[in-house]
PDB file of C-alpha atoms and ligand atoms in Angstrom:
ATOM      1  CA  MET T   1       0.000   0.000   0.000  1.00 95.00           C
ATOM      2  CA  VAL T   2       1.258   3.490  -0.780  1.00 98.00           C
ATOM      3  CA  LEU T   3      -0.008   6.960   0.080  1.00 98.00           C
ATOM      4  CA  VAL T   4       1.038   9.799  -2.243  1.00 98.00           C
ATOM      5  CA  SER T   5      -0.030  13.428  -1.999  1.00 98.00           C
ATOM      6  CA  ALA T   6       0.348  16.375  -4.381  1.00 98.00           C
ATOM      7  CA  PRO T   7      -0.470  20.064  -3.866  1.00 98.00           C
ATOM      8  CA  GLY T   8      -3.193  22.134  -5.499  1.00 97.00           C
ATOM      9  CA  LYS T   9      -2.224  25.360  -7.209  1.00 97.00           C
ATOM     10  CA  VAL T  10      -3.165  28.949  -7.878  1.00 97.00           C
ATOM     11  CA  ILE T  11      -2.263  30.614 -11.125  1.00 97.00           C
ATOM     12  CA  LEU T  12      -0.919  34.034 -10.198  1.00 98.00           C
ATOM     13  CA  PHE T  13      -0.613  35.314 -13.775  1.00 98.00           C
ATOM     14  CA  GLY T  14      -0.987  34.046 -17.322  1.00 98.00           C
ATOM     15  CA  GLU T  15      -3.889  31.559 -17.366  1.00 97.00           C
ATOM     16  CA  HIS T  16      -5.322  30.966 -20.850  1.00 97.00           C
ATOM     17  CA  ALA T  17      -2.418  32.856 -22.468  1.00 97.00           C
ATOM     18  CA  VAL T  18      -0.227  29.894 -21.447  1.00 96.00           C
ATOM     19  CA  VAL T  19      -2.346  27.615 -23.661  1.00 95.00           C
ATOM     20  CA  TYR T  20      -1.016  29.733 -26.587  1.00 95.00           C
ATOM     21  CA  GLY T  21       2.632  29.244 -25.628  1.00 95.00           C
ATOM     22  CA  LYS T  22       2.957  32.313 -23.363  1.00 97.00           C
ATOM     23  CA  PRO T  23       4.483  32.046 -19.872  1.00 97.00           C
ATOM     24  CA  SER T  24       2.536  31.558 -16.664  1.00 97.00           C
ATOM     25  CA  LEU T  25       3.391  32.210 -13.045  1.00 98.00           C
ATOM     26  CA  ALA T  26       1.810  29.797 -10.586  1.00 98.00           C
ATOM     27  CA  GLY T  27       2.247  28.590  -7.027  1.00 97.00           C
ATOM     28  CA  ALA T  28       1.526  25.419  -5.034  1.00 97.00           C
ATOM     29  CA  ILE T  29      -0.914  25.899  -2.162  1.00 96.00           C
ATOM     30  CA  ASP T  30      -0.820  24.156   1.195  1.00 93.00           C
ATOM     31  CA  LYS T  31      -3.902  22.081   0.337  1.00 95.00           C
ATOM     32  CA  ARG T  32      -3.306  18.651  -1.130  1.00 97.00           C
ATOM     33  CA  THR T  33      -4.892  15.710  -2.923  1.00 98.00           C
ATOM     34  CA  HIS T  34      -4.158  12.323  -1.300  1.00 98.00           C
ATOM     35  CA  VAL T  35      -4.057   9.088  -3.290  1.00 98.00           C
ATOM     36  CA  ASN T  36      -4.054   5.822  -1.385  1.00 98.00           C
ATOM     37  CA  LEU T  37      -3.231   2.931  -3.710  1.00 98.00           C
ATOM     38  CA  GLU T  38      -2.906  -0.804  -3.167  1.00 97.00           C
ATOM     39  CA  ALA T  39      -2.169  -3.617  -5.645  1.00 97.00           C
ATOM     40  CA  ARG T  40      -4.770  -6.424  -5.852  1.00 97.00           C
ATOM     41  CA  ASP T  41      -4.338 -10.110  -6.703  1.00 96.00           C
ATOM     42  CA  ASP T  42      -7.108 -10.039  -9.327  1.00 97.00           C
ATOM     43  CA  ASP T  43      -7.591  -7.854 -12.425  1.00 97.00           C
ATOM     44  CA  ILE T  44     -10.094  -5.419 -10.896  1.00 98.00           C
ATOM     45  CA  ILE T  45      -9.496  -1.683 -10.586  1.00 98.00           C
ATOM     46  CA  SER T  46     -11.625   0.010  -7.957  1.00 98.00           C
ATOM     47  CA  ILE T  47     -11.612   3.818  -7.603  1.00 98.00           C
ATOM     48  CA  GLU T  48     -13.364   5.792  -4.903  1.00 97.00           C
ATOM     49  CA  SER T  49     -13.171   9.446  -4.012  1.00 97.00           C
ATOM     50  CA  ASP T  50     -14.515  11.743  -1.308  1.00 94.00           C
ATOM     51  CA  ALA T  51     -15.703  14.026  -4.094  1.00 90.00           C
ATOM     52  CA  ALA T  52     -17.730  11.416  -6.015  1.00 90.00           C
ATOM     53  CA  PRO T  53     -20.960   9.749  -4.887  1.00 87.00           C
ATOM     54  CA  GLN T  54     -20.109   6.285  -6.228  1.00 90.00           C
ATOM     55  CA  ARG T  55     -17.166   3.937  -6.356  1.00 95.00           C
ATOM     56  CA  LEU T  56     -16.127   2.798  -9.855  1.00 97.00           C
ATOM     57  CA  SER T  57     -15.115  -0.839 -10.278  1.00 98.00           C
ATOM     58  CA  PHE T  58     -14.081  -2.451 -13.556  1.00 98.00           C
ATOM     59  CA  SER T  59     -11.752  -5.013 -15.067  1.00 98.00           C
ATOM     60  CA  LEU T  60      -8.265  -4.101 -16.351  1.00 97.00           C
ATOM     61  CA  ASP T  61      -9.449  -4.745 -19.938  1.00 97.00           C
ATOM     62  CA  ASP T  62     -12.001  -1.927 -19.581  1.00 98.00           C
ATOM     63  CA  LEU T  63      -9.556   0.704 -18.301  1.00 98.00           C
ATOM     64  CA  VAL T  64      -9.816   2.810 -21.462  1.00 97.00           C
ATOM     65  CA  SER T  65     -13.504   2.259 -22.233  1.00 97.00           C
ATOM     66  CA  VAL T  66     -15.407   2.715 -18.929  1.00 97.00           C
ATOM     67  CA  GLU T  67     -16.814   6.118 -17.988  1.00 96.00           C
ATOM     68  CA  GLY T  68     -15.881   8.099 -14.865  1.00 95.00           C
ATOM     69  CA  PHE T  69     -12.656   9.319 -13.241  1.00 96.00           C
ATOM     70  CA  PRO T  70     -11.099  10.224 -16.634  1.00 96.00           C
ATOM     71  CA  TYR T  71      -7.905  11.759 -15.182  1.00 96.00           C
ATOM     72  CA  VAL T  72      -7.264   8.851 -12.800  1.00 98.00           C
ATOM     73  CA  ARG T  73      -7.877   6.238 -15.513  1.00 98.00           C
ATOM     74  CA  LYS T  74      -5.651   8.052 -18.033  1.00 98.00           C
ATOM     75  CA  ALA T  75      -2.927   8.416 -15.363  1.00 98.00           C
ATOM     76  CA  ILE T  76      -3.080   4.657 -14.644  1.00 98.00           C
ATOM     77  CA  GLU T  77      -3.056   3.831 -18.368  1.00 98.00           C
ATOM     78  CA  LEU T  78       0.024   5.971 -19.088  1.00 98.00           C
ATOM     79  CA  ALA T  79       1.811   4.695 -15.965  1.00 98.00           C
ATOM     80  CA  PHE T  80       1.168   1.034 -16.956  1.00 98.00           C
ATOM     81  CA  GLU T  81       2.400   1.834 -20.470  1.00 98.00           C
ATOM     82  CA  ARG T  82       5.634   3.395 -19.170  1.00 98.00           C
ATOM     83  CA  ILE T  83       6.310   0.627 -16.633  1.00 98.00           C
ATOM     84  CA  GLY T  84       5.366  -2.168 -19.062  1.00 98.00           C
ATOM     85  CA  LYS T  85       3.366  -3.957 -16.354  1.00 96.00           C
ATOM     86  CA  LYS T  86      -0.271  -3.929 -15.151  1.00 96.00           C
ATOM     87  CA  SER T  87      -2.030  -4.838 -11.930  1.00 97.00           C
ATOM     88  CA  GLY T  88      -5.453  -4.740 -10.333  1.00 98.00           C
ATOM     89  CA  LEU T  89      -5.638  -1.741  -7.978  1.00 98.00           C
ATOM     90  CA  ASP T  90      -7.655  -0.342  -5.091  1.00 98.00           C
ATOM     91  CA  ILE T  91      -7.530   3.465  -5.168  1.00 98.00           C
ATOM     92  CA  LYS T  92      -8.949   5.864  -2.598  1.00 98.00           C
ATOM     93  CA  ILE T  93      -8.756   9.602  -3.241  1.00 98.00           C
ATOM     94  CA  SER T  94      -9.369  12.449  -0.841  1.00 97.00           C
ATOM     95  CA  SER T  95      -8.673  16.137  -1.188  1.00 95.00           C
ATOM     96  CA  ASP T  96      -8.297  19.188   1.045  1.00 94.00           C
ATOM     97  CA  PHE T  97      -9.963  21.340  -1.631  1.00 89.00           C
ATOM     98  CA  PRO T  98     -12.999  20.988  -3.939  1.00 84.00           C
ATOM     99  CA  PRO T  99     -12.711  19.618  -7.508  1.00 84.00           C
ATOM    100  CA  ALA T 100     -13.506  21.746 -10.590  1.00 84.00           C
ATOM    101  CA  SER T 101     -12.699  24.945  -8.657  1.00 86.00           C
ATOM    102  CA  GLY T 102      -9.628  26.145 -10.541  1.00 88.00           C
ATOM    103  CA  LEU T 103      -7.248  24.947  -7.828  1.00 94.00           C
ATOM    104  CA  GLY T 104      -5.653  22.185  -9.877  1.00 94.00           C
ATOM    105  CA  SER T 105      -7.451  19.090  -8.568  1.00 93.00           C
ATOM    106  CA  SER T 106      -7.151  17.198 -11.867  1.00 94.00           C
ATOM    107  CA  ALA T 107      -3.400  17.878 -12.089  1.00 96.00           C
ATOM    108  CA  SER T 108      -2.739  16.928  -8.469  1.00 98.00           C
ATOM    109  CA  VAL T 109      -4.727  13.684  -8.713  1.00 98.00           C
ATOM    110  CA  SER T 110      -3.045  12.799 -12.032  1.00 98.00           C
ATOM    111  CA  ILE T 111       0.484  13.395 -10.729  1.00 98.00           C
ATOM    112  CA  ALA T 112      -0.159  11.611  -7.411  1.00 98.00           C
ATOM    113  CA  THR T 113      -1.722   8.623  -9.207  1.00 98.00           C
ATOM    114  CA  ILE T 114       1.152   8.231 -11.702  1.00 98.00           C
ATOM    115  CA  LEU T 115       3.706   8.270  -8.881  1.00 98.00           C
ATOM    116  CA  ALA T 116       1.624   5.905  -6.712  1.00 98.00           C
ATOM    117  CA  VAL T 117       1.308   3.353  -9.548  1.00 98.00           C
ATOM    118  CA  HIS T 118       5.095   3.493 -10.058  1.00 98.00           C
ATOM    119  CA  GLU T 119       5.627   2.978  -6.316  1.00 98.00           C
ATOM    120  CA  VAL T 120       3.361  -0.098  -5.988  1.00 98.00           C
ATOM    121  CA  LEU T 121       4.820  -1.644  -9.143  1.00 97.00           C
ATOM    122  CA  GLU T 122       8.323  -0.904  -7.853  1.00 97.00           C
ATOM    123  CA  SER T 123       9.371   1.272 -10.749  1.00 98.00           C
ATOM    124  CA  GLU T 124      11.212   4.609 -10.591  1.00 98.00           C
ATOM    125  CA  ILE T 125      10.192   7.787 -12.384  1.00 98.00           C
ATOM    126  CA  PRO T 126      12.263  11.007 -12.415  1.00 98.00           C
ATOM    127  CA  TYR T 127      10.211  14.101 -11.505  1.00 96.00           C
ATOM    128  CA  GLY T 128      10.803  15.726 -14.919  1.00 95.00           C
ATOM    129  CA  THR T 129       9.306  12.660 -16.630  1.00 97.00           C
ATOM    130  CA  LEU T 130       6.463  12.580 -14.098  1.00 98.00           C
ATOM    131  CA  ALA T 131       5.525  16.210 -14.847  1.00 97.00           C
ATOM    132  CA  LYS T 132       5.548  15.488 -18.597  1.00 96.00           C
ATOM    133  CA  LEU T 133       3.411  12.374 -18.214  1.00 98.00           C
ATOM    134  CA  GLY T 134       0.953  14.326 -16.027  1.00 98.00           C
ATOM    135  CA  HIS T 135       0.762  17.023 -18.700  1.00 96.00           C
ATOM    136  CA  LYS T 136      -0.010  14.294 -21.253  1.00 97.00           C
ATOM    137  CA  VAL T 137      -2.874  13.079 -19.031  1.00 97.00           C
ATOM    138  CA  GLU T 138      -4.416  16.570 -18.954  1.00 94.00           C
ATOM    139  CA  PHE T 139      -3.792  17.122 -22.653  1.00 94.00           C
ATOM    140  CA  GLU T 140      -5.422  13.854 -23.680  1.00 95.00           C
ATOM    141  CA  VAL T 141      -8.425  14.214 -21.355  1.00 93.00           C
ATOM    142  CA  GLN T 142      -9.060  17.911 -22.105  1.00 88.00           C
ATOM    143  CA  GLY T 143      -7.879  18.156 -25.717  1.00 87.00           C
ATOM    144  CA  ALA T 144      -5.741  21.198 -24.741  1.00 86.00           C
ATOM    145  CA  ALA T 145      -3.679  21.926 -21.644  1.00 89.00           C
ATOM    146  CA  SER T 146      -0.565  23.815 -20.676  1.00 91.00           C
ATOM    147  CA  PRO T 147       2.131  22.241 -18.459  1.00 94.00           C
ATOM    148  CA  THR T 148       1.373  24.730 -15.641  1.00 95.00           C
ATOM    149  CA  ASP T 149      -0.832  22.764 -13.250  1.00 96.00           C
ATOM    150  CA  THR T 150       1.059  19.485 -13.538  1.00 97.00           C
ATOM    151  CA  ALA T 151       4.460  21.195 -13.090  1.00 97.00           C
ATOM    152  CA  ILE T 152       3.232  22.825  -9.876  1.00 98.00           C
ATOM    153  CA  ALA T 153       1.702  19.555  -8.599  1.00 98.00           C
ATOM    154  CA  THR T 154       5.068  17.847  -9.230  1.00 98.00           C
ATOM    155  CA  PHE T 155       7.640  20.399  -8.071  1.00 97.00           C
ATOM    156  CA  GLY T 156       5.709  22.703  -5.659  1.00 97.00           C
ATOM    157  CA  GLY T 157       6.795  26.297  -4.960  1.00 96.00           C
ATOM    158  CA  ILE T 158       6.285  29.280  -7.265  1.00 97.00           C
ATOM    159  CA  LEU T 159       7.302  28.550 -10.839  1.00 97.00           C
ATOM    160  CA  PHE T 160       7.658  30.706 -13.937  1.00 97.00           C
ATOM    161  CA  ILE T 161       6.638  28.273 -16.635  1.00 96.00           C
ATOM    162  CA  GLU T 162       7.432  28.733 -20.296  1.00 93.00           C
ATOM    163  CA  PRO T 163       5.748  26.070 -22.435  1.00 88.00           C
ATOM    164  CA  GLY T 164       8.291  24.115 -24.458  1.00 87.00           C
ATOM    165  CA  LYS T 165      11.097  24.664 -21.940  1.00 89.00           C
ATOM    166  CA  ASP T 166      12.099  21.678 -19.825  1.00 80.00           C
ATOM    167  CA  GLU T 167      13.300  23.705 -16.836  1.00 86.00           C
ATOM    168  CA  HIS T 168      10.990  26.040 -14.930  1.00 93.00           C
ATOM    169  CA  LYS T 169      12.365  29.025 -13.025  1.00 95.00           C
ATOM    170  CA  ARG T 170      11.691  28.634  -9.290  1.00 96.00           C
ATOM    171  CA  ILE T 171      11.048  31.815  -7.315  1.00 96.00           C
ATOM    172  CA  ASP T 172      11.636  31.458  -3.592  1.00 91.00           C
ATOM    173  CA  VAL T 173       9.280  33.949  -1.940  1.00 90.00           C
ATOM    174  CA  GLN T 174       6.220  33.780   0.266  1.00 85.00           C
ATOM    175  CA  LEU T 175       3.082  35.507  -0.998  1.00 89.00           C
ATOM    176  CA  PRO T 176       0.267  36.116   1.446  1.00 85.00           C
ATOM    177  CA  LEU T 177      -2.831  35.227  -0.582  1.00 94.00           C
ATOM    178  CA  ILE T 178      -6.508  34.926   0.192  1.00 97.00           C
ATOM    179  CA  VAL T 179      -8.382  32.395  -1.918  1.00 96.00           C
ATOM    180  CA  GLY T 180     -12.120  33.004  -2.294  1.00 97.00           C
ATOM    181  CA  CYS T 181     -14.309  30.327  -3.891  1.00 96.00           C
ATOM    182  CA  THR T 182     -17.587  30.958  -5.729  1.00 96.00           C
ATOM    183  CA  GLY T 183     -18.662  27.331  -5.214  1.00 95.00           C
ATOM    184  CA  ILE T 184     -19.528  27.202  -8.935  1.00 95.00           C
ATOM    185  CA  GLU T 185     -18.029  24.109 -10.585  1.00 91.00           C
ATOM    186  CA  ARG T 186     -16.809  24.556 -14.125  1.00 90.00           C
ATOM    187  CA  SER T 187     -14.952  22.675 -16.816  1.00 89.00           C
ATOM    188  CA  THR T 188     -11.467  23.819 -17.855  1.00 90.00           C
ATOM    189  CA  LYS T 189     -12.006  22.055 -21.182  1.00 89.00           C
ATOM    190  CA  VAL T 190     -15.136  24.136 -21.962  1.00 93.00           C
ATOM    191  CA  LEU T 191     -13.505  27.439 -20.963  1.00 95.00           C
ATOM    192  CA  VAL T 192     -10.365  26.769 -23.006  1.00 94.00           C
ATOM    193  CA  GLU T 193     -12.617  25.896 -25.961  1.00 94.00           C
ATOM    194  CA  ASN T 194     -14.628  29.135 -25.494  1.00 97.00           C
ATOM    195  CA  VAL T 195     -11.427  31.182 -25.729  1.00 97.00           C
ATOM    196  CA  ARG T 196     -10.393  29.232 -28.822  1.00 96.00           C
ATOM    197  CA  VAL T 197     -13.708  30.105 -30.526  1.00 97.00           C
ATOM    198  CA  LEU T 198     -13.444  33.777 -29.474  1.00 98.00           C
ATOM    199  CA  ARG T 199      -9.943  33.856 -30.974  1.00 98.00           C
ATOM    200  CA  GLU T 200     -11.195  32.289 -34.184  1.00 98.00           C
ATOM    201  CA  ASN T 201     -13.892  35.001 -34.445  1.00 98.00           C
ATOM    202  CA  SER T 202     -11.731  37.981 -33.397  1.00 98.00           C
ATOM    203  CA  PRO T 203      -8.114  36.906 -33.901  1.00 98.00           C
ATOM    204  CA  GLU T 204      -6.457  40.326 -33.760  1.00 98.00           C
ATOM    205  CA  ILE T 205      -8.180  41.419 -30.564  1.00 98.00           C
ATOM    206  CA  VAL T 206      -7.730  38.106 -28.775  1.00 98.00           C
ATOM    207  CA  ASP T 207      -4.078  37.853 -29.856  1.00 98.00           C
ATOM    208  CA  SER T 208      -3.303  41.337 -28.583  1.00 98.00           C
ATOM    209  CA  THR T 209      -5.104  40.540 -25.291  1.00 98.00           C
ATOM    210  CA  ILE T 210      -2.976  37.398 -24.943  1.00 98.00           C
ATOM    211  CA  GLU T 211       0.181  39.434 -25.676  1.00 98.00           C
ATOM    212  CA  SER T 212      -0.796  41.959 -22.982  1.00 98.00           C
ATOM    213  CA  ILE T 213      -1.256  39.096 -20.499  1.00 98.00           C
ATOM    214  CA  GLU T 214       2.221  37.873 -21.461  1.00 98.00           C
ATOM    215  CA  LYS T 215       3.739  41.318 -20.733  1.00 98.00           C
ATOM    216  CA  ILE T 216       1.978  41.446 -17.361  1.00 98.00           C
ATOM    217  CA  THR T 217       3.215  37.942 -16.469  1.00 98.00           C
ATOM    218  CA  ARG T 218       6.843  38.759 -17.352  1.00 98.00           C
ATOM    219  CA  MET T 219       6.661  42.037 -15.406  1.00 98.00           C
ATOM    220  CA  ALA T 220       5.063  40.278 -12.414  1.00 98.00           C
ATOM    221  CA  LYS T 221       7.934  37.768 -12.324  1.00 97.00           C
ATOM    222  CA  GLU T 222      10.452  40.620 -12.063  1.00 97.00           C
ATOM    223  CA  LYS T 223       8.442  42.414  -9.393  1.00 97.00           C
ATOM    224  CA  ILE T 224       7.970  39.279  -7.295  1.00 95.00           C
ATOM    225  CA  GLU T 225      11.699  38.551  -7.490  1.00 94.00           C
ATOM    226  CA  LYS T 226      12.427  42.086  -6.229  1.00 94.00           C
ATOM    227  CA  GLY T 227       9.747  41.867  -3.513  1.00 92.00           C
ATOM    228  CA  GLU T 228       7.661  44.615  -5.162  1.00 94.00           C
ATOM    229  CA  ASP T 229       3.883  45.043  -5.109  1.00 95.00           C
ATOM    230  CA  ILE T 230       2.002  43.034  -7.767  1.00 96.00           C
ATOM    231  CA  GLY T 231      -1.495  44.333  -6.948  1.00 97.00           C
ATOM    232  CA  ASP T 232      -1.981  46.541 -10.028  1.00 98.00           C
ATOM    233  CA  LEU T 233      -0.729  43.800 -12.318  1.00 98.00           C
ATOM    234  CA  MET T 234      -3.243  41.356 -10.822  1.00 98.00           C
ATOM    235  CA  ASN T 235      -6.064  43.847 -11.396  1.00 98.00           C
ATOM    236  CA  MET T 236      -4.997  44.384 -15.000  1.00 98.00           C
ATOM    237  CA  ASN T 237      -4.704  40.635 -15.589  1.00 98.00           C
ATOM    238  CA  HIS T 238      -8.258  40.190 -14.279  1.00 98.00           C
ATOM    239  CA  GLY T 239      -9.524  42.876 -16.672  1.00 98.00           C
ATOM    240  CA  LEU T 240      -7.939  41.078 -19.612  1.00 98.00           C
ATOM    241  CA  LEU T 241      -9.453  37.755 -18.510  1.00 98.00           C
ATOM    242  CA  MET T 242     -12.835  39.535 -18.432  1.00 98.00           C
ATOM    243  CA  ALA T 243     -12.140  40.590 -22.023  1.00 98.00           C
ATOM    244  CA  LEU T 244     -11.513  36.937 -22.924  1.00 98.00           C
ATOM    245  CA  GLY T 245     -14.977  36.167 -21.525  1.00 98.00           C
ATOM    246  CA  VAL T 246     -13.866  33.806 -18.753  1.00 98.00           C
ATOM    247  CA  SER T 247     -14.967  35.823 -15.726  1.00 98.00           C
ATOM    248  CA  ASN T 248     -18.564  35.942 -14.518  1.00 96.00           C
ATOM    249  CA  PHE T 249     -20.829  37.920 -12.190  1.00 97.00           C
ATOM    250  CA  LYS T 250     -19.925  36.022  -9.007  1.00 97.00           C
ATOM    251  CA  LEU T 251     -16.173  36.099  -9.675  1.00 98.00           C
ATOM    252  CA  ASP T 252     -16.352  39.848 -10.331  1.00 98.00           C
ATOM    253  CA  ILE T 253     -18.341  40.407  -7.117  1.00 98.00           C
ATOM    254  CA  LEU T 254     -15.633  38.592  -5.129  1.00 98.00           C
ATOM    255  CA  VAL T 255     -12.839  40.470  -6.900  1.00 98.00           C
ATOM    256  CA  TYR T 256     -14.450  43.848  -6.127  1.00 98.00           C
ATOM    257  CA  ALA T 257     -15.367  42.847  -2.556  1.00 98.00           C
ATOM    258  CA  ALA T 258     -11.709  41.900  -1.961  1.00 98.00           C
ATOM    259  CA  ARG T 259     -10.423  45.171  -3.426  1.00 98.00           C
ATOM    260  CA  ASP T 260     -12.972  47.226  -1.434  1.00 98.00           C
ATOM    261  CA  ALA T 261     -11.803  45.463   1.740  1.00 98.00           C
ATOM    262  CA  GLY T 262      -8.218  46.570   1.106  1.00 97.00           C
ATOM    263  CA  ALA T 263      -6.662  43.941  -1.150  1.00 98.00           C
ATOM    264  CA  ARG T 264      -3.909  45.503  -3.246  1.00 97.00           C
ATOM    265  CA  GLY T 265      -4.886  43.244  -6.124  1.00 98.00           C
ATOM    266  CA  ALA T 266      -7.474  40.557  -6.916  1.00 98.00           C
ATOM    267  CA  LYS T 267      -8.166  38.362  -9.918  1.00 98.00           C
ATOM    268  CA  LEU T 268      -9.799  35.119 -10.897  1.00 98.00           C
ATOM    269  CA  THR T 269      -7.411  32.167 -10.840  1.00 97.00           C
ATOM    270  CA  GLY T 270      -7.377  29.213 -13.227  1.00 95.00           C
ATOM    271  CA  ALA T 271      -9.809  28.720 -16.065  1.00 95.00           C
ATOM    272  CA  GLY T 272     -12.543  31.032 -14.680  1.00 96.00           C
ATOM    273  CA  GLY T 273     -16.288  30.582 -15.307  1.00 96.00           C
ATOM    274  CA  GLY T 274     -16.657  29.893 -11.560  1.00 95.00           C
ATOM    275  CA  GLY T 275     -14.043  28.392  -9.293  1.00 95.00           C
ATOM    276  CA  CYS T 276     -11.958  30.814  -7.256  1.00 97.00           C
ATOM    277  CA  ILE T 277     -10.331  34.219  -7.030  1.00 98.00           C
ATOM    278  CA  ILE T 278      -7.052  35.136  -5.386  1.00 98.00           C
ATOM    279  CA  ALA T 279      -6.451  38.380  -3.522  1.00 98.00           C
ATOM    280  CA  TYR T 280      -3.082  39.841  -2.581  1.00 96.00           C
ATOM    281  CA  ALA T 281      -3.597  41.450   0.792  1.00 94.00           C
ATOM    282  CA  PRO T 282      -0.367  41.462   2.811  1.00 90.00           C
ATOM    283  CA  ASP T 283      -1.767  43.705   5.566  1.00 89.00           C
ATOM    284  CA  LYS T 284      -5.546  43.185   5.271  1.00 95.00           C
ATOM    285  CA  GLY T 285      -5.905  39.383   5.120  1.00 95.00           C
ATOM    286  CA  ALA T 286      -8.627  39.053   7.777  1.00 97.00           C
ATOM    287  CA  GLN T 287     -10.708  41.926   6.322  1.00 98.00           C
ATOM    288  CA  VAL T 288     -10.529  40.523   2.799  1.00 98.00           C
ATOM    289  CA  LYS T 289     -11.418  37.020   3.975  1.00 98.00           C
ATOM    290  CA  GLY T 290     -14.399  38.478   5.901  1.00 98.00           C
ATOM    291  CA  ALA T 291     -15.567  40.489   2.870  1.00 98.00           C
ATOM    292  CA  ILE T 292     -15.581  37.344   0.676  1.00 98.00           C
ATOM    293  CA  GLU T 293     -17.476  35.390   3.349  1.00 98.00           C
ATOM    294  CA  ASN T 294     -20.014  38.239   3.553  1.00 98.00           C
ATOM    295  CA  CYS T 295     -20.761  37.519  -0.111  1.00 98.00           C
ATOM    296  CA  GLY T 296     -21.847  34.011   0.962  1.00 97.00           C
ATOM    297  CA  CYS T 297     -18.626  32.362  -0.282  1.00 97.00           C
ATOM    298  CA  SER T 298     -15.866  30.407   1.412  1.00 95.00           C
ATOM    299  CA  ALA T 299     -12.380  31.860   1.763  1.00 96.00           C
ATOM    300  CA  PHE T 300      -9.064  30.755   3.200  1.00 94.00           C
ATOM    301  CA  GLU T 301      -5.631  32.220   3.698  1.00 92.00           C
ATOM    302  CA  SER T 302      -3.155  30.207   1.723  1.00 89.00           C
ATOM    303  CA  ALA T 303       0.571  29.957   2.050  1.00 86.00           C
ATOM    304  CA  ILE T 304       2.689  28.858  -0.891  1.00 91.00           C
ATOM    305  CA  THR T 305       4.252  25.472  -0.215  1.00 92.00           C
ATOM    306  CA  SER T 306       7.562  24.324  -1.614  1.00 93.00           C
ATOM    307  CA  VAL T 307       6.519  20.687  -1.163  1.00 96.00           C
ATOM    308  CA  GLY T 308       5.527  19.087  -4.455  1.00 98.00           C
ATOM    309  CA  VAL T 309       4.336  15.537  -4.918  1.00 98.00           C
ATOM    310  CA  ARG T 310       5.604  13.134  -2.248  1.00 98.00           C
ATOM    311  CA  VAL T 311       5.234   9.629  -0.921  1.00 98.00           C
ATOM    312  CA  GLU T 312       3.874   9.983   2.610  1.00 96.00           C
TER     313      GLU T 312
HETATM  314  C1  MEV U   1      -6.196  26.004 -15.926  1.00 89.40           C
HETATM  315  O1  MEV U   1      -5.822  25.899 -14.565  1.00 89.40           O
HETATM  316  C2  MEV U   1      -5.455  27.117 -16.583  1.00 89.40           C
HETATM  317  C3  MEV U   1      -5.657  27.264 -18.091  1.00 89.40           C
HETATM  318  O2  MEV U   1      -4.640  28.171 -18.523  1.00 89.40           O
HETATM  319  C4  MEV U   1      -5.527  25.968 -18.829  1.00 89.40           C
HETATM  320  C5  MEV U   1      -4.122  25.377 -18.798  1.00 89.40           C
HETATM  321  O3  MEV U   1      -3.172  26.056 -18.465  1.00 89.40           O
HETATM  322  O4  MEV U   1      -4.023  24.187 -19.175  1.00 89.40           O
HETATM  323  C6  MEV U   1      -7.001  27.875 -18.399  1.00 89.40           C
END
């Protein structure tokens, strides 16, 4: 039996633009997904999760064809392929944060599952390979995905991620962030597709919006490295995400509530359409958290963790 955990993430800057090859800046949060995995003597795979009403049980031959837990099944499939060995498995998943909320649950469960399968089948996987395989899981399940979420789930910390580059720049700082969640579940796949269609219809405007997000992300990296305020850049990034059509009424309410309560910057984080916002409020954390809760939403103060995926 093996227990593996991987952190969730917040995208600080660059979501959606990163799907078009631009950089992103993201950080691991101190909330994790836990994958408990045990090999079985038969050819049954059984998956259960705190976040799903029903356990899924099927034979090894049906791994690719059954419905449900697409990220976990794809992670198992790619891990078996790499190891060159299969086994029946009992998998139990629990998470410190809700799924489909923009906090990287699919990446963290994919990365933790790939590592756990390698552990129980006594095979080694370097972390660089693990991050790439996790990215492949997201890409194949969603049809489009950047390496951001899976890199963070693997390595932890704050990373400046440039698609296509093997090494990600690690930035060793702490950022006091408040995460506020709308409670609206959404699909990254649908939101990425919506931006693709918008770009097809208005290529010049969408491309220049994406380029502006890139400039903000590069500038934010420099400011964070120097310990400078990133509030204005977060606000501008949120405005550009609104222009891409991925914000909504509830996200905007939370963003403005956070700013009114003294946050220096606030923006949606992740794919948008629901999910969560992040607010940068180094001296007004409690007020900002209270203001989000007054909107009927949950909020928590999150520290960035340097701990990526690990065997517990
Ligand atoms: C999802 O957390 C962030 C997006 O940029 C998609 C991706 O990076 O794969 C919307």
